[in-house]
Amino acid sequence: MHPTLLILAAGVGSRYGGLKQLDRIGPNGETLLDYSIYDAIDSGFGKVVFIIKESLEAGFKEMFINRLRDHVEVDYVFQEIWMVPEGILVPDERQKPWGTGHAVLMAENLIDGPFAVINSDDFYGRKAYRELAAYYKDWTPGRVNDYCMVGYRVDKTLSDFGSVSRGICLVNANGELADVVERTSIERTPAGIVYREGGEPAVVIPPETVVSMNCWGFTPSFFGHLKKGFETFISKNYENPKAEFYIPSVVNTLIKSGEAEVKVLSCDEQWFGMTYQEDRAFVMESIRALVRKGIYPQKLWG
């Protein structure tokens, strides 16, 4: 079984100040996303699907789609505000798509087996893809709601230049996800690693806390759960133009109801990503260091 890699790449990079998905940071003009795809192919993934905005189609075709077809099966689909279930009206005040859960839902017709979900602006490390591929190596359709998540220590997932969003996780004694809550403002401070929500006082997080980095493993049944969850989300948040439909909220509902189990796959890799423009120099040097060590070739797609 060769799983599919589903890449969330429809963001406009408001905090970064540009299209970081297409930013060339490698020694031969590679993007950060190129290294994720390279690791996934090396680990046994057989297909790549991009979720993009229609306005990014030309850039993605030039940068990824045509070139990658020589190395892996590749496809793409759009995520736009108006792409909602039949009968739902989009509020006039809505300025952007509905979040990561909505993005994954767009790919339903392109995936018929297990798949991994990643962000386009995060470097997860090769071990993450190997863990995901190994988990679904012997997958059969009988493993309907058998999901997984690659978990990272929160202290290995922070930017030096501002707050980040992470899913704070509780893992039970069986190594399964018992709870995950999306926190949208996590940062390192003199008092330690903290998160802030809604003007409340900062809450300290132990550095070994497991967090979700939107590095998930799902089976096709997840699309049905997303549809149901999205309809509920819309009914509750129609009047809130900034509300986001997050993957962790759907996962949490499923594990709390006992409808699904989510195995937490441990990963000790050092994350780095391009949340802010100031992150760029560090990311470039980190990639070049991995090239010097021989982890990656000087030119990925030679």
PDB file of C-alpha atoms in Angstrom:
ATOM      1  CA  MET A   1       0.000   0.000   0.000  1.00  0.00           C
ATOM      2  CA  HIS A   2       1.427   3.343  -1.104  1.00  0.00           C
ATOM      3  CA  PRO A   3      -0.340   6.182   0.710  1.00  0.00           C
ATOM      4  CA  THR A   4      -1.098   9.587  -0.759  1.00  0.00           C
ATOM      5  CA  LEU A   5       0.488  12.803   0.492  1.00  0.00           C
ATOM      6  CA  LEU A   6      -2.124  15.577   0.739  1.00  0.00           C
ATOM      7  CA  ILE A   7      -0.520  19.014   0.989  1.00  0.00           C
ATOM      8  CA  LEU A   8      -2.364  22.035   2.374  1.00  0.00           C
ATOM      9  CA  ALA A   9      -1.038  24.836   0.179  1.00  0.00           C
ATOM     10  CA  ALA A  10      -3.904  27.282  -0.323  1.00  0.00           C
ATOM     11  CA  GLY A  11      -2.714  29.834   2.240  1.00  0.00           C
ATOM     12  CA  VAL A  12      -1.763  33.330   1.149  1.00  0.00           C
ATOM     13  CA  GLY A  13       1.034  33.739   3.715  1.00  0.00           C
ATOM     14  CA  SER A  14      -0.282  36.872   5.415  1.00  0.00           C
ATOM     15  CA  ARG A  15       2.178  36.655   8.335  1.00  0.00           C
ATOM     16  CA  TYR A  16       5.032  35.696   6.012  1.00  0.00           C
ATOM     17  CA  GLY A  17       4.303  38.473   3.569  1.00  0.00           C
ATOM     18  CA  GLY A  18       4.178  36.373   0.405  1.00  0.00           C
ATOM     19  CA  LEU A  19       3.680  32.966  -1.154  1.00  0.00           C
ATOM     20  CA  LYS A  20       6.047  30.914   0.982  1.00  0.00           C
ATOM     21  CA  GLN A  21       4.927  27.743  -0.819  1.00  0.00           C
ATOM     22  CA  LEU A  22       6.837  28.985  -3.876  1.00  0.00           C
ATOM     23  CA  ASP A  23       9.766  30.654  -2.099  1.00  0.00           C
ATOM     24  CA  ARG A  24      13.072  29.210  -3.325  1.00  0.00           C
ATOM     25  CA  ILE A  25      15.270  28.398  -0.320  1.00  0.00           C
ATOM     26  CA  GLY A  26      17.351  25.407  -1.468  1.00  0.00           C
ATOM     27  CA  PRO A  27      20.810  25.521  -3.096  1.00  0.00           C
ATOM     28  CA  ASN A  28      19.284  24.976  -6.555  1.00  0.00           C
ATOM     29  CA  GLY A  29      16.099  26.958  -6.098  1.00  0.00           C
ATOM     30  CA  GLU A  30      14.151  24.251  -4.272  1.00  0.00           C
ATOM     31  CA  THR A  31      11.233  25.207  -2.052  1.00  0.00           C
ATOM     32  CA  LEU A  32      10.745  23.863   1.463  1.00  0.00           C
ATOM     33  CA  LEU A  33       7.889  21.805   0.048  1.00  0.00           C
ATOM     34  CA  ASP A  34      10.269  20.081  -2.369  1.00  0.00           C
ATOM     35  CA  TYR A  35      12.070  18.505   0.599  1.00  0.00           C
ATOM     36  CA  SER A  36       8.827  17.258   2.121  1.00  0.00           C
ATOM     37  CA  ILE A  37       7.845  15.629  -1.154  1.00  0.00           C
ATOM     38  CA  TYR A  38      11.312  14.135  -1.593  1.00  0.00           C
ATOM     39  CA  ASP A  39      11.121  12.601   1.902  1.00  0.00           C
ATOM     40  CA  ALA A  40       7.630  11.250   1.249  1.00  0.00           C
ATOM     41  CA  ILE A  41       8.635   9.572  -2.020  1.00  0.00           C
ATOM     42  CA  ASP A  42      11.740   8.135  -0.352  1.00  0.00           C
ATOM     43  CA  SER A  43       9.486   6.716   2.398  1.00  0.00           C
ATOM     44  CA  GLY A  44       7.095   4.952   0.036  1.00  0.00           C
ATOM     45  CA  PHE A  45       4.324   7.423  -0.775  1.00  0.00           C
ATOM     46  CA  GLY A  46       2.880   6.855  -4.230  1.00  0.00           C
ATOM     47  CA  LYS A  47       0.885  10.002  -4.970  1.00  0.00           C
ATOM     48  CA  VAL A  48       0.930  13.710  -4.152  1.00  0.00           C
ATOM     49  CA  VAL A  49      -2.178  15.927  -4.103  1.00  0.00           C
ATOM     50  CA  PHE A  50      -1.985  19.699  -3.639  1.00  0.00           C
ATOM     51  CA  ILE A  51      -4.795  21.811  -2.183  1.00  0.00           C
ATOM     52  CA  ILE A  52      -4.356  25.283  -3.706  1.00  0.00           C
ATOM     53  CA  LYS A  53      -6.245  28.435  -4.536  1.00  0.00           C
ATOM     54  CA  GLU A  54      -7.241  28.773  -8.172  1.00  0.00           C
ATOM     55  CA  SER A  55      -5.157  31.949  -8.412  1.00  0.00           C
ATOM     56  CA  LEU A  56      -2.031  29.902  -7.585  1.00  0.00           C
ATOM     57  CA  GLU A  57      -2.566  27.310 -10.323  1.00  0.00           C
ATOM     58  CA  ALA A  58      -0.105  28.755 -12.839  1.00  0.00           C
ATOM     59  CA  GLY A  59       2.660  29.109 -10.258  1.00  0.00           C
ATOM     60  CA  PHE A  60       2.172  25.598  -8.935  1.00  0.00           C
ATOM     61  CA  LYS A  61       2.143  24.085 -12.396  1.00  0.00           C
ATOM     62  CA  GLU A  62       5.425  25.791 -13.181  1.00  0.00           C
ATOM     63  CA  MET A  63       7.075  24.972  -9.849  1.00  0.00           C
ATOM     64  CA  PHE A  64       5.725  21.512  -9.011  1.00  0.00           C
ATOM     65  CA  ILE A  65       3.044  19.837 -11.082  1.00  0.00           C
ATOM     66  CA  ASN A  66       4.799  19.280 -14.396  1.00  0.00           C
ATOM     67  CA  ARG A  67       8.242  18.586 -12.871  1.00  0.00           C
ATOM     68  CA  LEU A  68       7.038  16.112 -10.253  1.00  0.00           C
ATOM     69  CA  ARG A  69       5.199  13.956 -12.776  1.00  0.00           C
ATOM     70  CA  ASP A  70       8.585  12.457 -13.666  1.00  0.00           C
ATOM     71  CA  HIS A  71       8.923  11.211 -10.068  1.00  0.00           C
ATOM     72  CA  VAL A  72       5.458  10.528  -8.608  1.00  0.00           C
ATOM     73  CA  GLU A  73       1.769  10.570  -9.504  1.00  0.00           C
ATOM     74  CA  VAL A  74       0.583  14.130  -8.887  1.00  0.00           C
ATOM     75  CA  ASP A  75      -2.726  15.991  -8.893  1.00  0.00           C
ATOM     76  CA  TYR A  76      -4.269  19.125  -7.437  1.00  0.00           C
ATOM     77  CA  VAL A  77      -7.630  20.575  -6.447  1.00  0.00           C
ATOM     78  CA  PHE A  78      -8.844  24.021  -5.458  1.00  0.00           C
ATOM     79  CA  GLN A  79     -10.058  25.344  -2.112  1.00  0.00           C
ATOM     80  CA  GLU A  80     -12.243  28.439  -2.390  1.00  0.00           C
ATOM     81  CA  ILE A  81     -14.712  30.184  -0.085  1.00  0.00           C
ATOM     82  CA  TRP A  82     -17.737  29.244  -2.177  1.00  0.00           C
ATOM     83  CA  MET A  83     -16.941  25.498  -2.173  1.00  0.00           C
ATOM     84  CA  VAL A  84     -19.426  24.431   0.506  1.00  0.00           C
ATOM     85  CA  PRO A  85     -22.126  21.729   0.731  1.00  0.00           C
ATOM     86  CA  GLU A  86     -25.239  22.321  -1.373  1.00  0.00           C
ATOM     87  CA  GLY A  87     -27.794  24.525   0.333  1.00  0.00           C
ATOM     88  CA  ILE A  88     -25.277  26.527   2.403  1.00  0.00           C
ATOM     89  CA  LEU A  89     -24.980  30.235   1.666  1.00  0.00           C
ATOM     90  CA  VAL A  90     -21.603  31.921   2.083  1.00  0.00           C
ATOM     91  CA  PRO A  91     -21.733  35.084   4.237  1.00  0.00           C
ATOM     92  CA  ASP A  92     -20.790  38.275   2.386  1.00  0.00           C
ATOM     93  CA  GLU A  93     -18.305  39.115   5.158  1.00  0.00           C
ATOM     94  CA  ARG A  94     -16.245  35.939   4.622  1.00  0.00           C
ATOM     95  CA  GLN A  95     -12.800  36.835   3.234  1.00  0.00           C
ATOM     96  CA  LYS A  96     -10.971  33.489   3.121  1.00  0.00           C
ATOM     97  CA  PRO A  97     -11.665  29.724   2.989  1.00  0.00           C
ATOM     98  CA  TRP A  98     -12.861  27.856   6.030  1.00  0.00           C
ATOM     99  CA  GLY A  99      -9.670  26.303   7.409  1.00  0.00           C
ATOM    100  CA  THR A 100      -7.735  23.044   7.337  1.00  0.00           C
ATOM    101  CA  GLY A 101     -10.752  20.743   7.731  1.00  0.00           C
ATOM    102  CA  HIS A 102     -12.440  22.397   4.758  1.00  0.00           C
ATOM    103  CA  ALA A 103      -9.214  22.079   2.746  1.00  0.00           C
ATOM    104  CA  VAL A 104      -8.940  18.312   3.274  1.00  0.00           C
ATOM    105  CA  LEU A 105     -12.584  17.881   2.275  1.00  0.00           C
ATOM    106  CA  MET A 106     -11.798  19.308  -1.175  1.00  0.00           C
ATOM    107  CA  ALA A 107      -9.664  16.246  -2.026  1.00  0.00           C
ATOM    108  CA  GLU A 108     -12.330  13.590  -1.456  1.00  0.00           C
ATOM    109  CA  ASN A 109     -12.678  12.629  -5.128  1.00  0.00           C
ATOM    110  CA  LEU A 110      -8.912  12.229  -5.618  1.00  0.00           C
ATOM    111  CA  ILE A 111      -8.143   9.798  -2.765  1.00  0.00           C
ATOM    112  CA  ASP A 112      -9.301   6.208  -2.328  1.00  0.00           C
ATOM    113  CA  GLY A 113      -6.833   4.840   0.233  1.00  0.00           C
ATOM    114  CA  PRO A 114      -4.871   5.937   3.295  1.00  0.00           C
ATOM    115  CA  PHE A 115      -3.358   9.403   3.095  1.00  0.00           C
ATOM    116  CA  ALA A 116      -1.222  11.799   5.090  1.00  0.00           C
ATOM    117  CA  VAL A 117      -1.973  15.486   5.551  1.00  0.00           C
ATOM    118  CA  ILE A 118       0.800  18.078   5.919  1.00  0.00           C
ATOM    119  CA  ASN A 119       1.242  21.837   5.806  1.00  0.00           C
ATOM    120  CA  SER A 120       3.199  23.256   2.879  1.00  0.00           C
ATOM    121  CA  ASP A 121       5.325  25.553   5.043  1.00  0.00           C
ATOM    122  CA  ASP A 122       6.560  23.050   7.655  1.00  0.00           C
ATOM    123  CA  PHE A 123       9.647  20.821   7.580  1.00  0.00           C
ATOM    124  CA  TYR A 124       8.726  17.598   9.403  1.00  0.00           C
ATOM    125  CA  GLY A 125      11.820  15.451   8.849  1.00  0.00           C
ATOM    126  CA  ARG A 126      12.082  12.164   6.963  1.00  0.00           C
ATOM    127  CA  LYS A 127      11.239  10.041   9.996  1.00  0.00           C
ATOM    128  CA  ALA A 128       7.722  11.474  10.037  1.00  0.00           C
ATOM    129  CA  TYR A 129       6.983  10.156   6.544  1.00  0.00           C
ATOM    130  CA  ARG A 130       8.563   6.785   7.261  1.00  0.00           C
ATOM    131  CA  GLU A 131       6.413   6.395  10.373  1.00  0.00           C
ATOM    132  CA  LEU A 132       3.259   7.264   8.427  1.00  0.00           C
ATOM    133  CA  ALA A 133       4.090   4.971   5.501  1.00  0.00           C
ATOM    134  CA  ALA A 134       4.924   2.095   7.850  1.00  0.00           C
ATOM    135  CA  TYR A 135       1.665   2.558   9.768  1.00  0.00           C
ATOM    136  CA  TYR A 136      -0.407   2.037   6.625  1.00  0.00           C
ATOM    137  CA  LYS A 137       1.870  -0.475   4.887  1.00  0.00           C
ATOM    138  CA  ASP A 138      -0.520  -3.383   5.433  1.00  0.00           C
ATOM    139  CA  TRP A 139      -3.710  -1.335   5.434  1.00  0.00           C
ATOM    140  CA  THR A 140      -6.961  -2.970   4.370  1.00  0.00           C
ATOM    141  CA  PRO A 141     -10.423  -1.372   3.949  1.00  0.00           C
ATOM    142  CA  GLY A 142     -11.437  -3.156   7.142  1.00  0.00           C
ATOM    143  CA  ARG A 143      -9.374  -0.615   9.112  1.00  0.00           C
ATOM    144  CA  VAL A 144     -12.091   1.966   8.567  1.00  0.00           C
ATOM    145  CA  ASN A 145     -11.497   4.595  11.241  1.00  0.00           C
ATOM    146  CA  ASP A 146      -7.875   3.740  11.998  1.00  0.00           C
ATOM    147  CA  TYR A 147      -6.063   7.070  12.028  1.00  0.00           C
ATOM    148  CA  CYS A 148      -2.692   8.314  13.263  1.00  0.00           C
ATOM    149  CA  MET A 149      -0.800  11.505  14.011  1.00  0.00           C
ATOM    150  CA  VAL A 150       2.893  12.341  14.150  1.00  0.00           C
ATOM    151  CA  GLY A 151       3.536  14.053  17.479  1.00  0.00           C
ATOM    152  CA  TYR A 152       6.352  16.478  18.283  1.00  0.00           C
ATOM    153  CA  ARG A 153       7.664  18.033  21.492  1.00  0.00           C
ATOM    154  CA  VAL A 154       6.398  21.584  21.649  1.00  0.00           C
ATOM    155  CA  ASP A 155       9.885  22.942  22.376  1.00  0.00           C
ATOM    156  CA  LYS A 156      11.035  21.657  18.971  1.00  0.00           C
ATOM    157  CA  THR A 157       8.277  23.437  17.067  1.00  0.00           C
ATOM    158  CA  LEU A 158       8.600  27.136  17.918  1.00  0.00           C
ATOM    159  CA  SER A 159       9.603  30.177  15.914  1.00  0.00           C
ATOM    160  CA  ASP A 160      11.985  32.764  17.355  1.00  0.00           C
ATOM    161  CA  PHE A 161      10.016  35.543  15.689  1.00  0.00           C
ATOM    162  CA  GLY A 162       6.455  35.248  16.946  1.00  0.00           C
ATOM    163  CA  SER A 163       3.671  32.980  18.121  1.00  0.00           C
ATOM    164  CA  VAL A 164       2.549  29.821  16.320  1.00  0.00           C
ATOM    165  CA  SER A 165      -0.558  27.626  16.216  1.00  0.00           C
ATOM    166  CA  ARG A 166      -0.289  24.061  17.523  1.00  0.00           C
ATOM    167  CA  GLY A 167      -2.657  21.334  18.667  1.00  0.00           C
ATOM    168  CA  ILE A 168      -1.957  20.582  22.343  1.00  0.00           C
ATOM    169  CA  CYS A 169      -2.278  16.808  22.784  1.00  0.00           C
ATOM    170  CA  LEU A 170      -3.026  14.374  25.585  1.00  0.00           C
ATOM    171  CA  VAL A 171      -1.717  10.866  24.891  1.00  0.00           C
ATOM    172  CA  ASN A 172      -3.024   7.878  26.857  1.00  0.00           C
ATOM    173  CA  ALA A 173      -1.092   4.877  28.175  1.00  0.00           C
ATOM    174  CA  ASN A 174      -1.703   2.985  24.923  1.00  0.00           C
ATOM    175  CA  GLY A 175      -0.011   5.665  22.862  1.00  0.00           C
ATOM    176  CA  GLU A 176      -3.326   6.895  21.459  1.00  0.00           C
ATOM    177  CA  LEU A 177      -4.602  10.429  21.231  1.00  0.00           C
ATOM    178  CA  ALA A 178      -7.028  11.153  24.072  1.00  0.00           C
ATOM    179  CA  ASP A 179      -7.500  14.878  23.483  1.00  0.00           C
ATOM    180  CA  VAL A 180      -6.281  17.610  21.142  1.00  0.00           C
ATOM    181  CA  VAL A 181      -7.060  21.318  21.410  1.00  0.00           C
ATOM    182  CA  GLU A 182      -5.951  23.879  18.840  1.00  0.00           C
ATOM    183  CA  ARG A 183      -4.076  26.778  20.442  1.00  0.00           C
ATOM    184  CA  THR A 184      -3.477  29.678  18.075  1.00  0.00           C
ATOM    185  CA  SER A 185      -0.885  31.656  20.051  1.00  0.00           C
ATOM    186  CA  ILE A 186       2.023  29.637  21.480  1.00  0.00           C
ATOM    187  CA  GLU A 187       5.440  31.182  22.055  1.00  0.00           C
ATOM    188  CA  ARG A 188       8.622  30.991  24.108  1.00  0.00           C
ATOM    189  CA  THR A 189       8.901  33.640  26.850  1.00  0.00           C
ATOM    190  CA  PRO A 190      11.215  34.274  29.838  1.00  0.00           C
ATOM    191  CA  ALA A 191       8.594  32.469  31.950  1.00  0.00           C
ATOM    192  CA  GLY A 192       8.709  29.418  29.678  1.00  0.00           C
ATOM    193  CA  ILE A 193       6.603  28.193  26.760  1.00  0.00           C
ATOM    194  CA  VAL A 194       3.081  29.599  27.044  1.00  0.00           C
ATOM    195  CA  TYR A 195      -0.165  29.908  25.142  1.00  0.00           C
ATOM    196  CA  ARG A 196      -2.690  32.735  25.269  1.00  0.00           C
ATOM    197  CA  GLU A 197      -6.315  32.584  24.209  1.00  0.00           C
ATOM    198  CA  GLY A 198      -8.992  35.237  24.161  1.00  0.00           C
ATOM    199  CA  GLY A 199      -7.264  37.718  26.400  1.00  0.00           C
ATOM    200  CA  GLU A 200      -6.905  35.208  29.224  1.00  0.00           C
ATOM    201  CA  PRO A 201      -3.681  35.011  31.298  1.00  0.00           C
ATOM    202  CA  ALA A 202      -0.803  33.050  29.729  1.00  0.00           C
ATOM    203  CA  VAL A 203      -0.742  29.311  30.473  1.00  0.00           C
ATOM    204  CA  VAL A 204       2.681  27.633  30.797  1.00  0.00           C
ATOM    205  CA  ILE A 205       3.240  24.468  28.753  1.00  0.00           C
ATOM    206  CA  PRO A 206       5.946  21.925  29.738  1.00  0.00           C
ATOM    207  CA  PRO A 207       8.589  21.665  26.974  1.00  0.00           C
ATOM    208  CA  GLU A 208       7.956  17.916  26.515  1.00  0.00           C
ATOM    209  CA  THR A 209       4.253  18.469  25.770  1.00  0.00           C
ATOM    210  CA  VAL A 210       3.193  16.593  22.619  1.00  0.00           C
ATOM    211  CA  VAL A 211       1.721  18.812  19.923  1.00  0.00           C
ATOM    212  CA  SER A 212       0.087  18.252  16.574  1.00  0.00           C
ATOM    213  CA  MET A 213       1.774  19.880  13.602  1.00  0.00           C
ATOM    214  CA  ASN A 214      -0.992  18.980  11.136  1.00  0.00           C
ATOM    215  CA  CYS A 215       0.910  15.835  10.233  1.00  0.00           C
ATOM    216  CA  TRP A 216      -1.945  13.321  10.181  1.00  0.00           C
ATOM    217  CA  GLY A 217      -2.703   9.907   8.762  1.00  0.00           C
ATOM    218  CA  PHE A 218      -6.288   9.168   7.692  1.00  0.00           C
ATOM    219  CA  THR A 219      -8.326   6.672   5.713  1.00  0.00           C
ATOM    220  CA  PRO A 220     -11.138   7.565   3.244  1.00  0.00           C
ATOM    221  CA  SER A 221     -13.772   7.354   5.993  1.00  0.00           C
ATOM    222  CA  PHE A 222     -12.467  10.665   7.325  1.00  0.00           C
ATOM    223  CA  PHE A 223     -14.117  12.550   4.469  1.00  0.00           C
ATOM    224  CA  GLY A 224     -17.556  11.513   5.696  1.00  0.00           C
ATOM    225  CA  HIS A 225     -16.734  12.715   9.202  1.00  0.00           C
ATOM    226  CA  LEU A 226     -15.476  15.999   7.764  1.00  0.00           C
ATOM    227  CA  LYS A 227     -18.708  16.571   5.848  1.00  0.00           C
ATOM    228  CA  LYS A 228     -20.803  16.025   8.943  1.00  0.00           C
ATOM    229  CA  GLY A 229     -18.542  18.182  11.073  1.00  0.00           C
ATOM    230  CA  PHE A 230     -18.420  20.991   8.517  1.00  0.00           C
ATOM    231  CA  GLU A 231     -22.196  21.224   8.269  1.00  0.00           C
ATOM    232  CA  THR A 232     -22.404  21.483  12.073  1.00  0.00           C
ATOM    233  CA  PHE A 233     -19.618  24.067  12.083  1.00  0.00           C
ATOM    234  CA  ILE A 234     -21.367  26.232   9.488  1.00  0.00           C
ATOM    235  CA  SER A 235     -24.676  26.120  11.360  1.00  0.00           C
ATOM    236  CA  LYS A 236     -22.957  27.319  14.546  1.00  0.00           C
ATOM    237  CA  ASN A 237     -20.553  29.847  13.019  1.00  0.00           C
ATOM    238  CA  TYR A 238     -22.426  31.373  10.101  1.00  0.00           C
ATOM    239  CA  GLU A 239     -22.386  34.806  11.724  1.00  0.00           C
ATOM    240  CA  ASN A 240     -18.647  34.636  12.524  1.00  0.00           C
ATOM    241  CA  PRO A 241     -16.666  35.565   9.369  1.00  0.00           C
ATOM    242  CA  LYS A 242     -13.325  34.605  10.960  1.00  0.00           C
ATOM    243  CA  ALA A 243     -14.263  31.171  12.356  1.00  0.00           C
ATOM    244  CA  GLU A 244     -11.956  28.315  11.271  1.00  0.00           C
ATOM    245  CA  PHE A 245     -12.900  24.649  10.765  1.00  0.00           C
ATOM    246  CA  TYR A 246      -9.820  22.865  12.117  1.00  0.00           C
ATOM    247  CA  ILE A 247      -8.825  19.220  11.614  1.00  0.00           C
ATOM    248  CA  PRO A 248      -8.192  18.725  15.377  1.00  0.00           C
ATOM    249  CA  SER A 249     -11.782  19.698  16.232  1.00  0.00           C
ATOM    250  CA  VAL A 250     -13.124  16.872  14.058  1.00  0.00           C
ATOM    251  CA  VAL A 251     -10.556  14.413  15.396  1.00  0.00           C
ATOM    252  CA  ASN A 252     -11.422  15.332  18.964  1.00  0.00           C
ATOM    253  CA  THR A 253     -15.111  14.721  18.353  1.00  0.00           C
ATOM    254  CA  LEU A 254     -14.359  11.277  16.920  1.00  0.00           C
ATOM    255  CA  ILE A 255     -12.076  10.110  19.736  1.00  0.00           C
ATOM    256  CA  LYS A 256     -14.423  11.438  22.418  1.00  0.00           C
ATOM    257  CA  SER A 257     -17.357   9.552  20.873  1.00  0.00           C
ATOM    258  CA  GLY A 258     -15.303   6.394  20.369  1.00  0.00           C
ATOM    259  CA  GLU A 259     -15.881   6.445  16.600  1.00  0.00           C
ATOM    260  CA  ALA A 260     -12.158   6.480  15.798  1.00  0.00           C
ATOM    261  CA  GLU A 261      -8.776   5.711  17.310  1.00  0.00           C
ATOM    262  CA  VAL A 262      -5.735   7.868  16.591  1.00  0.00           C
ATOM    263  CA  LYS A 263      -2.313   6.352  17.176  1.00  0.00           C
ATOM    264  CA  VAL A 264       0.345   8.900  18.116  1.00  0.00           C
ATOM    265  CA  LEU A 265       3.573   8.229  16.223  1.00  0.00           C
ATOM    266  CA  SER A 266       6.552   9.685  18.039  1.00  0.00           C
ATOM    267  CA  CYS A 267       8.997  11.844  16.098  1.00  0.00           C
ATOM    268  CA  ASP A 268      12.128  13.388  17.586  1.00  0.00           C
ATOM    269  CA  GLU A 269      12.950  15.462  14.500  1.00  0.00           C
ATOM    270  CA  GLN A 270      13.636  19.190  14.845  1.00  0.00           C
ATOM    271  CA  TRP A 271      10.872  21.110  13.139  1.00  0.00           C
ATOM    272  CA  PHE A 272      11.448  24.290  11.234  1.00  0.00           C
ATOM    273  CA  GLY A 273       9.092  26.300   9.136  1.00  0.00           C
ATOM    274  CA  MET A 274       8.322  29.560   7.397  1.00  0.00           C
ATOM    275  CA  THR A 275       5.722  31.279   9.518  1.00  0.00           C
ATOM    276  CA  TYR A 276       7.414  34.675   9.418  1.00  0.00           C
ATOM    277  CA  GLN A 277       9.717  36.302   6.858  1.00  0.00           C
ATOM    278  CA  GLU A 278      12.395  36.366   9.574  1.00  0.00           C
ATOM    279  CA  ASP A 279      12.315  32.533   9.628  1.00  0.00           C
ATOM    280  CA  ARG A 280      13.623  32.386   6.063  1.00  0.00           C
ATOM    281  CA  ALA A 281      17.350  32.759   6.794  1.00  0.00           C
ATOM    282  CA  PHE A 282      17.258  30.017   9.438  1.00  0.00           C
ATOM    283  CA  VAL A 283      15.349  27.678   7.130  1.00  0.00           C
ATOM    284  CA  MET A 284      17.812  28.257   4.297  1.00  0.00           C
ATOM    285  CA  GLU A 285      20.805  27.494   6.514  1.00  0.00           C
ATOM    286  CA  SER A 286      19.089  24.431   8.037  1.00  0.00           C
ATOM    287  CA  ILE A 287      18.450  22.968   4.598  1.00  0.00           C
ATOM    288  CA  ARG A 288      21.994  23.651   3.449  1.00  0.00           C
ATOM    289  CA  ALA A 289      23.331  21.960   6.586  1.00  0.00           C
ATOM    290  CA  LEU A 290      21.304  18.845   5.736  1.00  0.00           C
ATOM    291  CA  VAL A 291      22.689  18.937   2.190  1.00  0.00           C
ATOM    292  CA  ARG A 292      26.250  19.180   3.527  1.00  0.00           C
ATOM    293  CA  LYS A 293      25.592  16.142   5.738  1.00  0.00           C
ATOM    294  CA  GLY A 294      24.434  14.156   2.723  1.00  0.00           C
ATOM    295  CA  ILE A 295      20.815  13.863   3.891  1.00  0.00           C
ATOM    296  CA  TYR A 296      19.739  15.476   0.624  1.00  0.00           C
ATOM    297  CA  PRO A 297      21.500  15.687  -2.738  1.00  0.00           C
ATOM    298  CA  GLN A 298      22.790  19.041  -3.945  1.00  0.00           C
ATOM    299  CA  LYS A 299      20.024  19.035  -6.557  1.00  0.00           C
ATOM    300  CA  LEU A 300      16.826  17.208  -5.574  1.00  0.00           C
ATOM    301  CA  TRP A 301      15.245  16.571  -8.946  1.00  0.00           C
ATOM    302  CA  GLY A 302      18.240  16.016 -11.175  1.00  0.00           C
TER     303      GLY A 302
END
